[in-house]
CSV table of C-alpha atoms in Angstrom, one decimal:
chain,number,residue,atom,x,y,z
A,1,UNK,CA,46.5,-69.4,-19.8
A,2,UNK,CA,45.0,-68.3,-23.2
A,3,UNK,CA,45.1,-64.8,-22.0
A,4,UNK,CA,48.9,-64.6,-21.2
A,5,UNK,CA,49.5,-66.7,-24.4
A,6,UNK,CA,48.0,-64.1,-26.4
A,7,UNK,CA,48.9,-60.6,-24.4
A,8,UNK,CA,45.4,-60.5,-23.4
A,9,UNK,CA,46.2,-59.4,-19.7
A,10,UNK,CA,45.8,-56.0,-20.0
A,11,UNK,CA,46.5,-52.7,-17.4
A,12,UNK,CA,43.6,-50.0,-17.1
A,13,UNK,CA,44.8,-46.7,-16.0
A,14,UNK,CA,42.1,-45.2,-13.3
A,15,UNK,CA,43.2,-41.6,-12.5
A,16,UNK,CA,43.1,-40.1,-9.6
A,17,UNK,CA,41.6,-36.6,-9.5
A,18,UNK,CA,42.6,-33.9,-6.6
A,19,UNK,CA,39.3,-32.6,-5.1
A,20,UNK,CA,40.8,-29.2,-4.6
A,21,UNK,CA,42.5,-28.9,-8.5
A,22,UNK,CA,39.9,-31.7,-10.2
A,23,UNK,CA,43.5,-32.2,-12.0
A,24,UNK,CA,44.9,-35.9,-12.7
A,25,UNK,CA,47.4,-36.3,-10.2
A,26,UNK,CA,47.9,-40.4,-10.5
A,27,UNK,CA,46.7,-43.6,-11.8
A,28,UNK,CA,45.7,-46.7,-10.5
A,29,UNK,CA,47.0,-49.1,-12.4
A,30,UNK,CA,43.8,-52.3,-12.8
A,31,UNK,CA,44.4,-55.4,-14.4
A,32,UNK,CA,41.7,-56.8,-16.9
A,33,UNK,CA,41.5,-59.6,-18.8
A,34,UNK,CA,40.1,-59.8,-22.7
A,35,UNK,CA,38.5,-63.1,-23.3
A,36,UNK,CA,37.9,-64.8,-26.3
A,37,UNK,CA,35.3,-62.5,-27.2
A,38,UNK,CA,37.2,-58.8,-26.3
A,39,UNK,CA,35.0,-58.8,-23.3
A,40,UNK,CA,36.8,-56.7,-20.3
A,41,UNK,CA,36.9,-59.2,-17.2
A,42,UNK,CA,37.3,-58.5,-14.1
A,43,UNK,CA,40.3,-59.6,-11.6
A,44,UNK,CA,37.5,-60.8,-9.3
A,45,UNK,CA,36.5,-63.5,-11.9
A,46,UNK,CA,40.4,-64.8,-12.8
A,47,UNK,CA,42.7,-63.7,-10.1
A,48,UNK,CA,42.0,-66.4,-7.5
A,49,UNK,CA,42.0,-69.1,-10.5
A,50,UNK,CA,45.2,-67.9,-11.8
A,51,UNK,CA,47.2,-68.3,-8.5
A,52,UNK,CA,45.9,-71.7,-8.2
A,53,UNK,CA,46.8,-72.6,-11.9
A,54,UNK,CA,50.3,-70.9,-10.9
A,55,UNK,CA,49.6,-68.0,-13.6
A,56,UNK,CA,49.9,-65.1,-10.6
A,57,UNK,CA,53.6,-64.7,-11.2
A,58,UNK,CA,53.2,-63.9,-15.2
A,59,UNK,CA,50.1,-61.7,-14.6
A,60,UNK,CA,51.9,-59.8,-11.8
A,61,UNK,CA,54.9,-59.6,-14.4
A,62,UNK,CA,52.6,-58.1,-17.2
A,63,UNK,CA,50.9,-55.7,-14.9
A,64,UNK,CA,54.1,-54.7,-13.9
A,65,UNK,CA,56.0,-53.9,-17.5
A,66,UNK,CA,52.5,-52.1,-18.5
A,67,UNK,CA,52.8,-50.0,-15.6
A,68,UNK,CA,56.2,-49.3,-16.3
A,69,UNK,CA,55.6,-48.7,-19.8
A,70,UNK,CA,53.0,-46.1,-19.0
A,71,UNK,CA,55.2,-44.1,-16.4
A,72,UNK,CA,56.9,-43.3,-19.6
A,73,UNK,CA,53.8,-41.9,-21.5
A,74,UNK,CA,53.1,-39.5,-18.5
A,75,UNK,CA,54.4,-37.1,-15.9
A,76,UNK,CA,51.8,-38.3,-13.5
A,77,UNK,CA,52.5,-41.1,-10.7
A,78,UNK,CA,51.4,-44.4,-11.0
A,79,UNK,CA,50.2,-46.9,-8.5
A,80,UNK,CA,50.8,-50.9,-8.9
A,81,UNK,CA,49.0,-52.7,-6.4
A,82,UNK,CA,51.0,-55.7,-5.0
A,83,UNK,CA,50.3,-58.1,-2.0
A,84,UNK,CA,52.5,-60.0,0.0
A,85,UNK,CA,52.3,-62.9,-2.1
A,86,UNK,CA,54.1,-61.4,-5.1
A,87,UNK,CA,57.4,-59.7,-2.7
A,88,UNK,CA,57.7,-62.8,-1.3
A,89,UNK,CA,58.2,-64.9,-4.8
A,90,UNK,CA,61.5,-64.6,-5.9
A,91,UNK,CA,60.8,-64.2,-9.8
A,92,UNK,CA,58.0,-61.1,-9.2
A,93,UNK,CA,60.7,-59.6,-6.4
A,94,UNK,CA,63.6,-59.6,-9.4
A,95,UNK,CA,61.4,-58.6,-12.2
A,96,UNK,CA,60.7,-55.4,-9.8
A,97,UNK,CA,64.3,-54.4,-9.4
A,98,UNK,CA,64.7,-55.5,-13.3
A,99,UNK,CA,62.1,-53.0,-14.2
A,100,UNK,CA,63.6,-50.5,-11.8
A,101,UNK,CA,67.0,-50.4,-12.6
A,102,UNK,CA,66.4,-50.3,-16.2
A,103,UNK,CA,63.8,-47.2,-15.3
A,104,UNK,CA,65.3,-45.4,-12.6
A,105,UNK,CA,64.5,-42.3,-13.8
A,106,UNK,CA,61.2,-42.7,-14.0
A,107,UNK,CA,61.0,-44.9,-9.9
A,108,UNK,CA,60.4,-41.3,-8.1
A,109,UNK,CA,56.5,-41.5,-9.7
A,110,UNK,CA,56.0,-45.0,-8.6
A,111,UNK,CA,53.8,-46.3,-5.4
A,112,UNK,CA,53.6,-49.6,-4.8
A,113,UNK,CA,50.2,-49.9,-2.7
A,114,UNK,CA,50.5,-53.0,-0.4
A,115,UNK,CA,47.2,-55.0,-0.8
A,116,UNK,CA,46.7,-56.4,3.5
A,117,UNK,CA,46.5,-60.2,3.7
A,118,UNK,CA,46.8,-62.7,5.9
A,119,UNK,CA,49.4,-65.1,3.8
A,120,UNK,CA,52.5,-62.7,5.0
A,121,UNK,CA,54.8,-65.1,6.2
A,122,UNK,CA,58.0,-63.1,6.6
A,123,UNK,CA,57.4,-59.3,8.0
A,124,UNK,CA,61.2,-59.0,7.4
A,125,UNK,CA,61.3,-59.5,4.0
A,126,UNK,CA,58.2,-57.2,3.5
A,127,UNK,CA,60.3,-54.6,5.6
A,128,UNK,CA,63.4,-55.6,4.0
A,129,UNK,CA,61.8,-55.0,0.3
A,130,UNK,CA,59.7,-52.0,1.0
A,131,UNK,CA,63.9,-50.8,2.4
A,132,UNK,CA,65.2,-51.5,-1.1
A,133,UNK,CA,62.5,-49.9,-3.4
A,134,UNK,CA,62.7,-47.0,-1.5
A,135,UNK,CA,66.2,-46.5,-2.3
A,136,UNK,CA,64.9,-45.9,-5.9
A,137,UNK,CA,62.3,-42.9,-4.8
A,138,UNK,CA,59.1,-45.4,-5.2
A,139,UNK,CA,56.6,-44.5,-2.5
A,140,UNK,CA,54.5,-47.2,0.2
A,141,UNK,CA,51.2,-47.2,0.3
A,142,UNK,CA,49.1,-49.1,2.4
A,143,UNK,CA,45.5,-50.0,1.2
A,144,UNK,CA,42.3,-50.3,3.0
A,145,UNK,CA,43.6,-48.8,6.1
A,146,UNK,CA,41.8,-49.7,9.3
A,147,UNK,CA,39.5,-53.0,8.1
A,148,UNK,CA,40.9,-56.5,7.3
A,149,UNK,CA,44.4,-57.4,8.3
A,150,UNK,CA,45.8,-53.8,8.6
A,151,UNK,CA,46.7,-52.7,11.8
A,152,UNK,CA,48.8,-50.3,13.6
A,153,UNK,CA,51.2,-52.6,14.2
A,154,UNK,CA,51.7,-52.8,10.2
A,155,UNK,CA,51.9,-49.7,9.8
A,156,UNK,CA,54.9,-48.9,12.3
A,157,UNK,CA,56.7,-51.8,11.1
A,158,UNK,CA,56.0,-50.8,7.2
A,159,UNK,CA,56.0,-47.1,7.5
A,160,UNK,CA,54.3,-45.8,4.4
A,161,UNK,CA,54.4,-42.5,2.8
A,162,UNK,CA,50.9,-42.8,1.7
A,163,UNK,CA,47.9,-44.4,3.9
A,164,UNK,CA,44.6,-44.9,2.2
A,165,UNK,CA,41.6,-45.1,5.0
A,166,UNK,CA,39.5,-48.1,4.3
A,167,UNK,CA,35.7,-46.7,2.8
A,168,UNK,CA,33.9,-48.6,5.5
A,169,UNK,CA,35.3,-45.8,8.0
A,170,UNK,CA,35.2,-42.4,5.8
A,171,UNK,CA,31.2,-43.9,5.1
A,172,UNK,CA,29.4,-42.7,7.6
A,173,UNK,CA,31.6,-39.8,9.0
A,174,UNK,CA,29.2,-37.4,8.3
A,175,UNK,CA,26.7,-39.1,10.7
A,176,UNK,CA,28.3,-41.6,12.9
A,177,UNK,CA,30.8,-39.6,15.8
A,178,UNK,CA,32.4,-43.0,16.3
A,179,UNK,CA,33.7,-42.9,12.8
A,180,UNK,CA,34.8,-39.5,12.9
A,181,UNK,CA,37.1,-40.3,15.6
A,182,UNK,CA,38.6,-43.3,14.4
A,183,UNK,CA,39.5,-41.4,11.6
A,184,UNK,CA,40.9,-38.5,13.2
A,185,UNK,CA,42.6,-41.1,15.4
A,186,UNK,CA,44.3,-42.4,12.0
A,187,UNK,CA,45.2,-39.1,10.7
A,188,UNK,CA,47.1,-37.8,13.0
């Protein structure tokens, strides 16, 4: 609550690097929080507090204009990790389309990277919202690919432009003939 009170909910900007170019070609964007003591925390040590407190919404809405407010400090893309939790509350869902109408130019270098949980409750509005974002040129992602609750059946009904393989698959490809085919089986 302090850290919201204060701006102390911050956005770090992980880039992405191409292995072929070793070029930036996106960011991540990570949420922090700066305690009292301009420590940099974790989301593992205040996100599951803050959506029992009910602070999720305002974090989400911070990450959110940060993000936004970076797209227009680069010409790379950015990528804002969202769950199914903040499409399906009403205030993150109109602070999105707030954001992008008001920065439509800059929608084309946005992916929203669809964090797999169980707590979906409506597939339809998922589909219905990933729909609508699209119309602005903001990419799907889905993240972890292939462990949790992602599933093939997700991915037809979500249809993503971008599909990031989960790391317990791509570990042992090298070694393990199993894994190799599951994530040939995936790519194509």
């Amino acid at each position: 609550k302090k850290a919201l009170e204060t701006s102390k909910i911050i956005s770090y900007f992980q880039p992405i690097v191409s292995n072929l170019t070793q070029e930036v070609v996106k960011y991540e964007s990570l949420v922090r929080l700066v305690d009292e003591n301009d420590k940099i925390i974790s989301p593992y040590y205040f996100l599951d507090i803050a959506k029992k407190g009910k602070y999720y919404a305002q974090i989400t809405a911070m990450v959110l204009e940060n993000s936004f407010n970076a797209l227009g400090r680069t010409d790379k893309m950015i990528t804002i990790n969202i769950s199914a939790l903040d499409i399906e509350k009403p205030s993150t869902r109109e602070k999105i389309f707030e954001l992008l109408d008001l920065h439509k130019d800059l929608a084309p270098r946005l992916v929203f990277e669809l964090l797999e949980d169980e707590d979906v409750r409506d597939i339809d509005e998922i589909r219905e919202f990933i729909s609508q974002v699209k119309n602005y040129g903001v990419k799907i992602a889905i993240d972890d690919f292939g462990a949790g609750y992602s599933n093939f059946e997700r991915l037809l009904k979500y249809q993503p432009d971008i599909l990031k393989i989960d790391g317990s698959l791509v570990k042992f490809i090298e070694t393990d003939s199993y894994s190799l085919s599951v994530v040939k089986t995936i790519v194509a």
